[in-house]
PDB file of C-alpha atoms in Angstrom:
ATOM      1  CA  MET N   8      -6.636  28.381  -4.332  1.00  0.00           C
ATOM      2  CA  ALA N   9      -7.255  26.819  -0.957  1.00  0.00           C
ATOM      3  CA  ILE N  10      -8.229  29.196   1.850  1.00  0.00           C
ATOM      4  CA  HIS N  11      -7.822  26.787   4.732  1.00  0.00           C
ATOM      5  CA  LYS N  12      -4.411  26.264   6.289  1.00  0.00           C
ATOM      6  CA  ILE N  13      -2.976  22.785   5.800  1.00  0.00           C
ATOM      7  CA  LYS N  14      -1.408  20.777   8.623  1.00  0.00           C
ATOM      8  CA  PHE N  15       0.156  17.308   8.610  1.00  0.00           C
ATOM      9  CA  PHE N  16       0.290  14.773  11.417  1.00  0.00           C
ATOM     10  CA  SER N  17       1.442  11.210  11.658  1.00  0.00           C
ATOM     11  CA  GLY N  18       0.699   8.083  13.611  1.00  0.00           C
ATOM     12  CA  ARG N  19       3.627   6.414  15.312  1.00  0.00           C
ATOM     13  CA  CYS N  20       4.193   3.581  12.861  1.00  0.00           C
ATOM     14  CA  SER N  21       4.267   5.773   9.728  1.00  0.00           C
ATOM     15  CA  ARG N  22       6.354   8.694  10.929  1.00  0.00           C
ATOM     16  CA  TYR N  23       9.322   7.580   8.782  1.00  0.00           C
ATOM     17  CA  LEU N  24       7.159   7.958   5.643  1.00  0.00           C
ATOM     18  CA  ALA N  25       5.211  11.015   6.863  1.00  0.00           C
ATOM     19  CA  GLU N  26       8.481  12.945   7.257  1.00  0.00           C
ATOM     20  CA  LYS N  27       9.368  12.176   3.619  1.00  0.00           C
ATOM     21  CA  ILE N  28       5.910  13.251   2.421  1.00  0.00           C
ATOM     22  CA  VAL N  29       5.948  16.595   4.216  1.00  0.00           C
ATOM     23  CA  ALA N  30       9.536  17.269   3.128  1.00  0.00           C
ATOM     24  CA  SER N  31       8.445  16.644  -0.490  1.00  0.00           C
ATOM     25  CA  TYR N  32       5.466  18.962   0.089  1.00  0.00           C
ATOM     26  CA  GLY N  33       7.754  21.614   1.579  1.00  0.00           C
ATOM     27  CA  THR N  34       6.635  21.775   5.171  1.00  0.00           C
ATOM     28  CA  LYS N  35       6.991  19.942   8.530  1.00  0.00           C
ATOM     29  CA  LEU N  36       4.903  17.582  10.604  1.00  0.00           C
ATOM     30  CA  GLY N  37       2.621  19.141  13.202  1.00  0.00           C
ATOM     31  CA  ASP N  38       3.184  18.583  16.902  1.00  0.00           C
ATOM     32  CA  SER N  39       1.231  15.644  18.295  1.00  0.00           C
ATOM     33  CA  GLU N  40       1.817  12.991  20.924  1.00  0.00           C
ATOM     34  CA  ILE N  41       0.439   9.738  22.204  1.00  0.00           C
ATOM     35  CA  LEU N  42      -0.260   9.406  25.942  1.00  0.00           C
ATOM     36  CA  LYS N  43       0.210   5.758  26.961  1.00  0.00           C
ATOM     37  CA  PHE N  44      -1.440   4.185  29.975  1.00  0.00           C
ATOM     38  CA  SER N  45       0.026   1.256  31.898  1.00  0.00           C
ATOM     39  CA  ASP N  46      -2.728  -1.124  30.726  1.00  0.00           C
ATOM     40  CA  GLY N  47      -1.872  -0.524  27.077  1.00  0.00           C
ATOM     41  CA  GLU N  48      -4.592   2.076  26.396  1.00  0.00           C
ATOM     42  CA  PHE N  49      -3.402   5.208  24.635  1.00  0.00           C
ATOM     43  CA  GLN N  50      -4.711   8.690  23.901  1.00  0.00           C
ATOM     44  CA  PRO N  51      -3.533  10.817  20.913  1.00  0.00           C
ATOM     45  CA  SER N  52      -3.488  14.574  21.237  1.00  0.00           C
ATOM     46  CA  PHE N  53      -2.621  17.569  19.041  1.00  0.00           C
ATOM     47  CA  ASN N  54      -0.281  20.042  20.736  1.00  0.00           C
ATOM     48  CA  GLU N  55      -1.185  22.937  18.485  1.00  0.00           C
ATOM     49  CA  SER N  56      -4.404  24.556  17.270  1.00  0.00           C
ATOM     50  CA  ILE N  57      -5.959  22.975  14.170  1.00  0.00           C
ATOM     51  CA  ARG N  58      -9.202  24.972  14.223  1.00  0.00           C
ATOM     52  CA  GLY N  59     -10.352  25.674  10.701  1.00  0.00           C
ATOM     53  CA  CYS N  60      -7.441  23.741   9.179  1.00  0.00           C
ATOM     54  CA  THR N  61      -7.377  20.999   6.601  1.00  0.00           C
ATOM     55  CA  VAL N  62      -5.698  18.178   8.527  1.00  0.00           C
ATOM     56  CA  PHE N  63      -3.905  15.300   6.851  1.00  0.00           C
ATOM     57  CA  ILE N  64      -3.222  12.310   9.122  1.00  0.00           C
ATOM     58  CA  ILE N  65      -0.681   9.869   7.706  1.00  0.00           C
ATOM     59  CA  GLN N  66      -0.932   6.335   8.964  1.00  0.00           C
ATOM     60  CA  SER N  67      -0.626   2.922   7.345  1.00  0.00           C
ATOM     61  CA  THR N  68      -2.488   0.189   9.186  1.00  0.00           C
ATOM     62  CA  PHE N  69       0.150  -2.522   9.764  1.00  0.00           C
ATOM     63  CA  PRO N  70      -0.066  -4.643  11.746  1.00  0.00           C
ATOM     64  CA  PRO N  71      -3.580  -3.421  11.417  1.00  0.00           C
ATOM     65  CA  THR N  72      -5.242  -3.510  14.879  1.00  0.00           C
ATOM     66  CA  GLU N  73      -3.468  -0.920  17.051  1.00  0.00           C
ATOM     67  CA  ASN N  74      -2.457   1.320  14.172  1.00  0.00           C
ATOM     68  CA  LEU N  75      -6.030   1.490  12.879  1.00  0.00           C
ATOM     69  CA  MET N  76      -7.301   2.376  16.342  1.00  0.00           C
ATOM     70  CA  GLU N  77      -4.710   5.097  16.628  1.00  0.00           C
ATOM     71  CA  LEU N  78      -5.760   6.533  13.255  1.00  0.00           C
ATOM     72  CA  LEU N  79      -9.435   6.451  14.235  1.00  0.00           C
ATOM     73  CA  MET N  80      -8.722   8.269  17.493  1.00  0.00           C
ATOM     74  CA  MET N  81      -6.594  10.915  15.751  1.00  0.00           C
ATOM     75  CA  VAL N  82      -9.413  11.540  13.274  1.00  0.00           C
ATOM     76  CA  ASP N  83     -11.889  11.876  16.142  1.00  0.00           C
ATOM     77  CA  ALA N  84      -9.573  14.233  18.030  1.00  0.00           C
ATOM     78  CA  ALA N  85      -9.138  16.416  14.941  1.00  0.00           C
ATOM     79  CA  ARG N  86     -12.868  16.568  14.328  1.00  0.00           C
ATOM     80  CA  ARG N  87     -13.528  17.533  17.958  1.00  0.00           C
ATOM     81  CA  ALA N  88     -10.802  20.225  17.712  1.00  0.00           C
ATOM     82  CA  SER N  89     -12.850  21.925  14.971  1.00  0.00           C
ATOM     83  CA  ALA N  90     -10.685  21.004  11.958  1.00  0.00           C
ATOM     84  CA  HIS N  91     -12.266  22.128   8.704  1.00  0.00           C
ATOM     85  CA  GLN N  92     -11.491  18.806   6.987  1.00  0.00           C
ATOM     86  CA  VAL N  93      -9.826  15.607   8.138  1.00  0.00           C
ATOM     87  CA  ILE N  94      -8.144  13.488   5.454  1.00  0.00           C
ATOM     88  CA  ALA N  95      -6.721  10.084   6.242  1.00  0.00           C
ATOM     89  CA  VAL N  96      -3.630   9.232   4.214  1.00  0.00           C
ATOM     90  CA  MET N  97      -3.336   5.421   4.408  1.00  0.00           C
ATOM     91  CA  PRO N  98      -0.495   4.310   2.123  1.00  0.00           C
ATOM     92  CA  TYR N  99      -1.267   0.717   3.134  1.00  0.00           C
ATOM     93  CA  PHE N 100      -4.924  -0.075   3.796  1.00  0.00           C
ATOM     94  CA  GLY N 101      -5.139  -3.008   6.232  1.00  0.00           C
ATOM     95  CA  TRP N 102      -7.939  -5.586   5.998  1.00  0.00           C
ATOM     96  CA  ALA N 103      -8.169  -5.012   2.251  1.00  0.00           C
ATOM     97  CA  ARG N 104      -8.089  -8.769   1.630  1.00  0.00           C
ATOM     98  CA  GLN N 105     -11.427  -9.069   3.408  1.00  0.00           C
ATOM     99  CA  ASP N 106     -13.434  -7.407   0.656  1.00  0.00           C
ATOM    100  CA  ARG N 107     -16.172 -10.059   0.361  1.00  0.00           C
ATOM    101  CA  LYS N 108     -17.605 -13.140   2.047  1.00  0.00           C
ATOM    102  CA  ASP N 109     -15.469 -15.926   0.634  1.00  0.00           C
ATOM    103  CA  ARG N 110     -17.022 -18.518   2.921  1.00  0.00           C
ATOM    104  CA  PRO N 111     -20.008 -18.664   5.297  1.00  0.00           C
ATOM    105  CA  ARG N 112     -20.164 -16.761   8.606  1.00  0.00           C
ATOM    106  CA  VAL N 113     -17.167 -14.447   8.087  1.00  0.00           C
ATOM    107  CA  PRO N 114     -17.049 -10.623   8.201  1.00  0.00           C
ATOM    108  CA  ILE N 115     -16.291  -8.197   5.399  1.00  0.00           C
ATOM    109  CA  GLY N 116     -13.469  -6.533   7.238  1.00  0.00           C
ATOM    110  CA  ALA N 117     -12.689  -3.895   4.613  1.00  0.00           C
ATOM    111  CA  LYS N 118     -16.258  -2.616   4.745  1.00  0.00           C
ATOM    112  CA  LEU N 119     -16.200  -2.513   8.545  1.00  0.00           C
ATOM    113  CA  VAL N 120     -12.975  -0.466   8.497  1.00  0.00           C
ATOM    114  CA  ALA N 121     -14.575   1.928   5.969  1.00  0.00           C
ATOM    115  CA  ASN N 122     -17.604   2.333   8.258  1.00  0.00           C
ATOM    116  CA  MET N 123     -15.404   3.040  11.267  1.00  0.00           C
ATOM    117  CA  LEU N 124     -13.352   5.672   9.440  1.00  0.00           C
ATOM    118  CA  VAL N 125     -16.469   7.487   8.262  1.00  0.00           C
ATOM    119  CA  ALA N 126     -18.045   7.241  11.710  1.00  0.00           C
ATOM    120  CA  ALA N 127     -14.868   8.764  13.212  1.00  0.00           C
ATOM    121  CA  GLY N 128     -15.341  11.787  10.958  1.00  0.00           C
ATOM    122  CA  VAL N 129     -12.949  11.339   8.036  1.00  0.00           C
ATOM    123  CA  ASP N 130     -13.792  13.507   4.989  1.00  0.00           C
ATOM    124  CA  ARG N 131     -11.509  11.823   2.463  1.00  0.00           C
ATOM    125  CA  ILE N 132      -9.223   8.813   2.090  1.00  0.00           C
ATOM    126  CA  MET N 133      -5.930   8.554   0.232  1.00  0.00           C
ATOM    127  CA  THR N 134      -4.396   5.137  -0.242  1.00  0.00           C
ATOM    128  CA  MET N 135      -2.327   3.126  -2.702  1.00  0.00           C
ATOM    129  CA  ASP N 136      -2.786  -0.159  -4.602  1.00  0.00           C
ATOM    130  CA  LEU N 137      -5.867  -1.485  -2.828  1.00  0.00           C
ATOM    131  CA  HIS N 138      -6.060  -5.261  -2.856  1.00  0.00           C
ATOM    132  CA  ALA N 139      -9.466  -4.924  -4.503  1.00  0.00           C
ATOM    133  CA  ASP N 140     -10.506  -1.750  -6.374  1.00  0.00           C
ATOM    134  CA  GLN N 141     -14.147  -2.191  -5.328  1.00  0.00           C
ATOM    135  CA  ILE N 142     -13.189  -1.191  -1.757  1.00  0.00           C
ATOM    136  CA  GLN N 143     -13.499   2.416  -2.954  1.00  0.00           C
ATOM    137  CA  GLY N 144     -17.243   1.766  -3.161  1.00  0.00           C
ATOM    138  CA  PHE N 145     -17.375   0.889   0.556  1.00  0.00           C
ATOM    139  CA  PHE N 146     -16.893   4.557   1.404  1.00  0.00           C
ATOM    140  CA  ASP N 147     -19.434   7.402   1.209  1.00  0.00           C
ATOM    141  CA  VAL N 148     -16.567   9.926   1.089  1.00  0.00           C
ATOM    142  CA  PRO N 149     -14.079  10.499  -1.762  1.00  0.00           C
ATOM    143  CA  VAL N 150     -11.267   7.921  -2.096  1.00  0.00           C
ATOM    144  CA  ASP N 151      -8.043   8.660  -3.959  1.00  0.00           C
ATOM    145  CA  ALA N 152      -6.696   5.201  -4.818  1.00  0.00           C
ATOM    146  CA  LEU N 153      -3.194   5.774  -6.184  1.00  0.00           C
ATOM    147  CA  TYR N 154      -0.993   3.312  -8.068  1.00  0.00           C
ATOM    148  CA  ALA N 155       2.634   2.401  -7.380  1.00  0.00           C
ATOM    149  CA  SER N 156       3.085   1.748 -11.119  1.00  0.00           C
ATOM    150  CA  GLY N 157       3.935   5.450 -11.340  1.00  0.00           C
ATOM    151  CA  ILE N 158       7.306   4.677  -9.694  1.00  0.00           C
ATOM    152  CA  PHE N 159       7.708   1.007 -10.619  1.00  0.00           C
ATOM    153  CA  VAL N 160       7.420   1.427 -14.407  1.00  0.00           C
ATOM    154  CA  PRO N 161      10.118   4.146 -14.700  1.00  0.00           C
ATOM    155  CA  TYR N 162      12.435   2.070 -12.470  1.00  0.00           C
ATOM    156  CA  ILE N 163      11.899  -1.091 -14.535  1.00  0.00           C
ATOM    157  CA  LYS N 164      12.524   0.860 -17.771  1.00  0.00           C
ATOM    158  CA  GLY N 165      15.714   2.151 -16.247  1.00  0.00           C
ATOM    159  CA  LEU N 166      17.008  -1.380 -15.721  1.00  0.00           C
ATOM    160  CA  GLY N 167      17.173  -1.810 -19.502  1.00  0.00           C
ATOM    161  CA  ILE N 168      16.202  -5.501 -19.324  1.00  0.00           C
ATOM    162  CA  GLU N 169      16.040  -7.350 -22.627  1.00  0.00           C
ATOM    163  CA  ASP N 170      13.547 -10.148 -23.335  1.00  0.00           C
ATOM    164  CA  LEU N 171      11.333  -8.791 -20.555  1.00  0.00           C
ATOM    165  CA  SER N 172       8.005 -10.332 -19.588  1.00  0.00           C
ATOM    166  CA  ILE N 173       5.543  -9.341 -16.834  1.00  0.00           C
ATOM    167  CA  ALA N 174       3.970 -12.086 -14.711  1.00  0.00           C
ATOM    168  CA  ALA N 175       1.031 -12.319 -12.341  1.00  0.00           C
ATOM    169  CA  PRO N 176       1.565 -14.641  -9.322  1.00  0.00           C
ATOM    170  CA  ASP N 177      -2.037 -15.939  -9.663  1.00  0.00           C
ATOM    171  CA  MET N 178      -5.168 -15.474 -11.743  1.00  0.00           C
ATOM    172  CA  GLY N 179      -6.402 -12.652  -9.505  1.00  0.00           C
ATOM    173  CA  GLY N 180      -3.393 -10.495 -10.431  1.00  0.00           C
ATOM    174  CA  ALA N 181      -3.914 -10.784 -14.185  1.00  0.00           C
ATOM    175  CA  LYS N 182      -5.469  -7.296 -14.507  1.00  0.00           C
ATOM    176  CA  ARG N 183      -2.581  -5.603 -12.703  1.00  0.00           C
ATOM    177  CA  ALA N 184       0.013  -7.564 -14.719  1.00  0.00           C
ATOM    178  CA  ASN N 185      -1.744  -6.667 -17.959  1.00  0.00           C
ATOM    179  CA  SER N 186      -1.569  -2.972 -17.055  1.00  0.00           C
ATOM    180  CA  TYR N 187       2.197  -3.155 -16.467  1.00  0.00           C
ATOM    181  CA  ALA N 188       2.690  -5.205 -19.652  1.00  0.00           C
ATOM    182  CA  LYS N 189       0.821  -2.538 -21.621  1.00  0.00           C
ATOM    183  CA  HIS N 190       2.971   0.306 -20.276  1.00  0.00           C
ATOM    184  CA  LEU N 191       6.210  -1.671 -20.765  1.00  0.00           C
ATOM    185  CA  GLN N 192       5.090  -3.198 -24.068  1.00  0.00           C
ATOM    186  CA  THR N 193       5.980  -6.732 -22.981  1.00  0.00           C
ATOM    187  CA  PRO N 194       4.323 -10.154 -23.077  1.00  0.00           C
ATOM    188  CA  ILE N 195       2.368 -11.335 -20.069  1.00  0.00           C
ATOM    189  CA  ILE N 196       2.601 -14.593 -18.100  1.00  0.00           C
ATOM    190  CA  ILE N 197      -0.025 -15.857 -15.670  1.00  0.00           C
ATOM    191  CA  SER N 198       0.845 -18.250 -12.862  1.00  0.00           C
ATOM    192  CA  HIS N 199      -1.925 -20.688 -12.048  1.00  0.00           C
ATOM    193  CA  LYS N 200      -1.960 -22.392  -8.632  1.00  0.00           C
ATOM    194  CA  GLU N 201      -4.001 -25.308  -7.436  1.00  0.00           C
ATOM    195  CA  ARG N 202      -4.466 -25.531  -3.666  1.00  0.00           C
ATOM    196  CA  ALA N 203      -4.091 -28.900  -1.982  1.00  0.00           C
ATOM    197  CA  LYS N 204      -6.007 -27.456   1.005  1.00  0.00           C
ATOM    198  CA  ALA N 205      -6.559 -24.073   2.625  1.00  0.00           C
ATOM    199  CA  ASN N 206      -3.351 -21.962   2.642  1.00  0.00           C
ATOM    200  CA  VAL N 207      -1.370 -24.771   1.015  1.00  0.00           C
ATOM    201  CA  VAL N 208      -0.484 -24.542  -2.665  1.00  0.00           C
ATOM    202  CA  GLY N 209      -0.254 -28.012  -4.182  1.00  0.00           C
ATOM    203  CA  LYS N 210       0.803 -27.319  -7.810  1.00  0.00           C
ATOM    204  CA  MET N 211       1.702 -24.266  -9.865  1.00  0.00           C
ATOM    205  CA  THR N 212       1.937 -23.890 -13.643  1.00  0.00           C
ATOM    206  CA  ALA N 213       2.518 -20.942 -16.003  1.00  0.00           C
ATOM    207  CA  ILE N 214       0.357 -19.710 -18.862  1.00  0.00           C
ATOM    208  CA  GLY N 215       2.518 -17.975 -21.495  1.00  0.00           C
ATOM    209  CA  ASP N 216       6.043 -18.170 -22.915  1.00  0.00           C
ATOM    210  CA  VAL N 217       8.641 -18.470 -20.159  1.00  0.00           C
ATOM    211  CA  GLU N 218      11.789 -19.906 -21.693  1.00  0.00           C
ATOM    212  CA  GLY N 219      14.506 -17.361 -22.349  1.00  0.00           C
ATOM    213  CA  ARG N 220      12.580 -14.477 -20.717  1.00  0.00           C
ATOM    214  CA  ASN N 221      13.605 -12.114 -17.939  1.00  0.00           C
ATOM    215  CA  ILE N 222      10.480 -11.997 -15.810  1.00  0.00           C
ATOM    216  CA  ILE N 223       9.136  -9.490 -13.296  1.00  0.00           C
ATOM    217  CA  ILE N 224       6.268 -10.652 -11.106  1.00  0.00           C
ATOM    218  CA  VAL N 225       3.960  -7.785 -10.066  1.00  0.00           C
ATOM    219  CA  ASP N 226       1.492  -7.771  -7.170  1.00  0.00           C
ATOM    220  CA  ASP N 227      -0.045  -5.430  -4.606  1.00  0.00           C
ATOM    221  CA  MET N 228       1.378  -7.076  -1.476  1.00  0.00           C
ATOM    222  CA  ILE N 229       3.737  -9.794  -0.316  1.00  0.00           C
ATOM    223  CA  ASP N 230       2.856 -11.410   3.021  1.00  0.00           C
ATOM    224  CA  THR N 231       4.346 -14.812   3.789  1.00  0.00           C
ATOM    225  CA  ALA N 232       6.014 -14.871   0.325  1.00  0.00           C
ATOM    226  CA  GLY N 233       5.037 -18.501  -0.199  1.00  0.00           C
ATOM    227  CA  THR N 234       3.202 -18.015  -3.486  1.00  0.00           C
ATOM    228  CA  ILE N 235       5.654 -15.589  -5.056  1.00  0.00           C
ATOM    229  CA  CYS N 236       8.694 -17.714  -4.147  1.00  0.00           C
ATOM    230  CA  MET N 237       7.025 -20.788  -5.522  1.00  0.00           C
ATOM    231  CA  ALA N 238       6.178 -18.866  -8.716  1.00  0.00           C
ATOM    232  CA  ALA N 239       9.767 -17.675  -9.080  1.00  0.00           C
ATOM    233  CA  ASP N 240      11.207 -21.152  -8.601  1.00  0.00           C
ATOM    234  CA  MET N 241       8.662 -22.600 -11.047  1.00  0.00           C
ATOM    235  CA  LEU N 242       9.457 -19.957 -13.708  1.00  0.00           C
ATOM    236  CA  MET N 243      13.197 -20.583 -13.398  1.00  0.00           C
ATOM    237  CA  ALA N 244      12.605 -24.337 -13.697  1.00  0.00           C
ATOM    238  CA  ARG N 245      10.701 -23.698 -16.931  1.00  0.00           C
ATOM    239  CA  GLY N 246      13.637 -21.890 -18.496  1.00  0.00           C
ATOM    240  CA  ALA N 247      13.377 -18.235 -17.443  1.00  0.00           C
ATOM    241  CA  LYS N 248      16.698 -16.298 -17.511  1.00  0.00           C
ATOM    242  CA  SER N 249      15.893 -14.368 -14.324  1.00  0.00           C
ATOM    243  CA  VAL N 250      12.969 -13.562 -12.052  1.00  0.00           C
ATOM    244  CA  ARG N 251      12.389 -10.342 -10.131  1.00  0.00           C
ATOM    245  CA  ALA N 252       9.325  -9.075  -8.246  1.00  0.00           C
ATOM    246  CA  ALA N 253       7.746  -5.629  -7.981  1.00  0.00           C
ATOM    247  CA  ILE N 254       5.441  -5.541  -4.964  1.00  0.00           C
ATOM    248  CA  THR N 255       3.797  -2.449  -3.509  1.00  0.00           C
ATOM    249  CA  HIS N 256       3.261  -3.399   0.141  1.00  0.00           C
ATOM    250  CA  PRO N 257       6.039  -5.442   1.855  1.00  0.00           C
ATOM    251  CA  VAL N 258       3.951  -6.955   4.693  1.00  0.00           C
ATOM    252  CA  LEU N 259       6.545  -9.796   5.026  1.00  0.00           C
ATOM    253  CA  SER N 260       5.237 -11.783   7.961  1.00  0.00           C
ATOM    254  CA  GLY N 261       6.440 -15.077   9.388  1.00  0.00           C
ATOM    255  CA  GLU N 262       9.418 -16.519   7.465  1.00  0.00           C
ATOM    256  CA  ALA N 263       8.956 -14.281   4.420  1.00  0.00           C
ATOM    257  CA  TYR N 264      12.476 -12.866   4.443  1.00  0.00           C
ATOM    258  CA  GLU N 265      14.039 -16.303   4.733  1.00  0.00           C
ATOM    259  CA  ARG N 266      11.873 -17.678   1.902  1.00  0.00           C
ATOM    260  CA  ILE N 267      12.821 -14.801  -0.386  1.00  0.00           C
ATOM    261  CA  ASN N 268      16.522 -15.134   0.324  1.00  0.00           C
ATOM    262  CA  ALA N 269      16.379 -18.891  -0.365  1.00  0.00           C
ATOM    263  CA  SER N 270      14.298 -18.476  -3.523  1.00  0.00           C
ATOM    264  CA  ALA N 271      15.242 -17.895  -7.166  1.00  0.00           C
ATOM    265  CA  LEU N 272      14.202 -14.240  -6.931  1.00  0.00           C
ATOM    266  CA  GLN N 273      17.053 -12.006  -8.071  1.00  0.00           C
ATOM    267  CA  GLU N 274      15.568  -8.724  -6.789  1.00  0.00           C
ATOM    268  CA  VAL N 275      12.433  -7.695  -4.923  1.00  0.00           C
ATOM    269  CA  ILE N 276      11.360  -4.104  -5.638  1.00  0.00           C
ATOM    270  CA  VAL N 277       9.000  -2.689  -2.984  1.00  0.00           C
ATOM    271  CA  THR N 278       7.747   0.722  -1.797  1.00  0.00           C
ATOM    272  CA  ASP N 279       8.078   2.288   1.648  1.00  0.00           C
ATOM    273  CA  THR N 280       4.344   2.096   2.485  1.00  0.00           C
ATOM    274  CA  ILE N 281       5.530  -0.437   5.101  1.00  0.00           C
ATOM    275  CA  PRO N 282       9.092  -0.368   6.474  1.00  0.00           C
ATOM    276  CA  LEU N 283      11.382  -3.350   6.049  1.00  0.00           C
ATOM    277  CA  ASN N 284      12.482  -5.178   9.174  1.00  0.00           C
ATOM    278  CA  PRO N 285      15.965  -3.852  10.027  1.00  0.00           C
ATOM    279  CA  ASP N 286      16.830  -7.103  11.810  1.00  0.00           C
ATOM    280  CA  LYS N 287      16.421  -9.162   8.651  1.00  0.00           C
ATOM    281  CA  ASP N 288      18.629  -9.732   5.584  1.00  0.00           C
ATOM    282  CA  THR N 289      17.281  -7.254   3.026  1.00  0.00           C
ATOM    283  CA  SER N 290      20.084  -7.575   0.466  1.00  0.00           C
ATOM    284  CA  LYS N 291      17.657  -8.657  -2.259  1.00  0.00           C
ATOM    285  CA  PHE N 292      15.345  -5.670  -1.706  1.00  0.00           C
ATOM    286  CA  THR N 293      15.164  -2.345  -3.504  1.00  0.00           C
ATOM    287  CA  VAL N 294      12.944   0.221  -1.846  1.00  0.00           C
ATOM    288  CA  LEU N 295      11.276   3.026  -3.841  1.00  0.00           C
ATOM    289  CA  SER N 296       9.565   5.878  -2.016  1.00  0.00           C
ATOM    290  CA  VAL N 297       5.938   6.854  -2.578  1.00  0.00           C
ATOM    291  CA  ALA N 298       6.426  10.181  -0.805  1.00  0.00           C
ATOM    292  CA  ASP N 299       6.518  12.342  -3.947  1.00  0.00           C
ATOM    293  CA  ILE N 300       3.339  10.742  -5.326  1.00  0.00           C
ATOM    294  CA  PHE N 301       1.404  11.398  -2.112  1.00  0.00           C
ATOM    295  CA  ALA N 302       2.819  14.947  -1.736  1.00  0.00           C
ATOM    296  CA  ASN N 303       1.758  15.744  -5.280  1.00  0.00           C
ATOM    297  CA  VAL N 304      -1.769  14.464  -4.820  1.00  0.00           C
ATOM    298  CA  ILE N 305      -2.124  16.190  -1.460  1.00  0.00           C
ATOM    299  CA  GLU N 306      -1.121  19.522  -3.037  1.00  0.00           C
ATOM    300  CA  ARG N 307      -3.654  19.047  -5.855  1.00  0.00           C
ATOM    301  CA  VAL N 308      -6.484  18.039  -3.512  1.00  0.00           C
ATOM    302  CA  HIS N 309      -5.820  20.903  -1.130  1.00  0.00           C
ATOM    303  CA  ASN N 310      -5.785  23.457  -3.930  1.00  0.00           C
ATOM    304  CA  TYR N 311      -8.809  22.002  -5.718  1.00  0.00           C
ATOM    305  CA  LYS N 312      -6.832  20.878  -8.789  1.00  0.00           C
ATOM    306  CA  GLU N 313      -7.677  17.847 -10.888  1.00  0.00           C
ATOM    307  CA  ILE N 314      -5.702  14.674 -10.150  1.00  0.00           C
ATOM    308  CA  SER N 315      -6.825  12.378 -12.937  1.00  0.00           C
ATOM    309  CA  SER N 316      -3.851  13.331 -15.099  1.00  0.00           C
ATOM    310  CA  ILE N 317      -1.316  11.898 -12.650  1.00  0.00           C
ATOM    311  CA  PHE N 318      -3.019   8.508 -12.265  1.00  0.00           C
ATOM    312  CA  PHE N 319      -0.702   5.907 -13.737  1.00  0.00           C
ATOM    313  CA  LYS N 320      -2.430   2.526 -13.603  1.00  0.00           C
TER     314      LYS N 320
END
């Protein structure tokens, strides 16, 4: 059993999720605050002793810049306050799309973020559905990369959909779609897109049987929703009965909500790693909470139990 007391804290943007996680764990958030200066600078502080404690700091990095900086400073503050261990719980890991040099003279943002977190003093990372699994290798500390399939698959089974197929929105998502198809014992469809130019999809086709199928598109994140809406419309045009989407991280920038509401998508199933915009029409959205998954893994890590048995890829 663990001998170090456990304490939970949250950044400002993820407090809504942190409160669910600690409630599932059976405790409360610790007392912390952010001192804001008139020029926009801020200073986190812990208002209780954390000496010798295992400290979990819950913070997704969306939009990534300020929230990442807040997380880094909270990790540094905990380390300087003599915490035994500092574990960053990042349900959504920002900059994950920058996992390689895809053209000359660009950074590898995910690696830079990893370096900064380790430099700040983090001892472990917990996250969910990384855009690229190899990001785990960017860290020299343990990374618990969890999978939202653990809540998506039971929900999809509960819908009782007949003639179900799982689809990937592009070739890069084939591995994830294949994993869902295996658990649900369904056929798989791959959407193939050809770009007319950067950030502009010119043509999209489907590989697999579409006609007469009820299709669920799976992916790790939905940003502008351009690709997934185009895929949904294309699948319906090719004879699909219905199209839904199961997406872990609802980034939903720009006109994403409007695109989704105007598209053929019947339902968009997301998690609460990022909150939906309360000022937008979210009638097509179903939100599933990841709180229980994170609480379970936190309990196992803190008490030195194995976690491999709960991984549901």
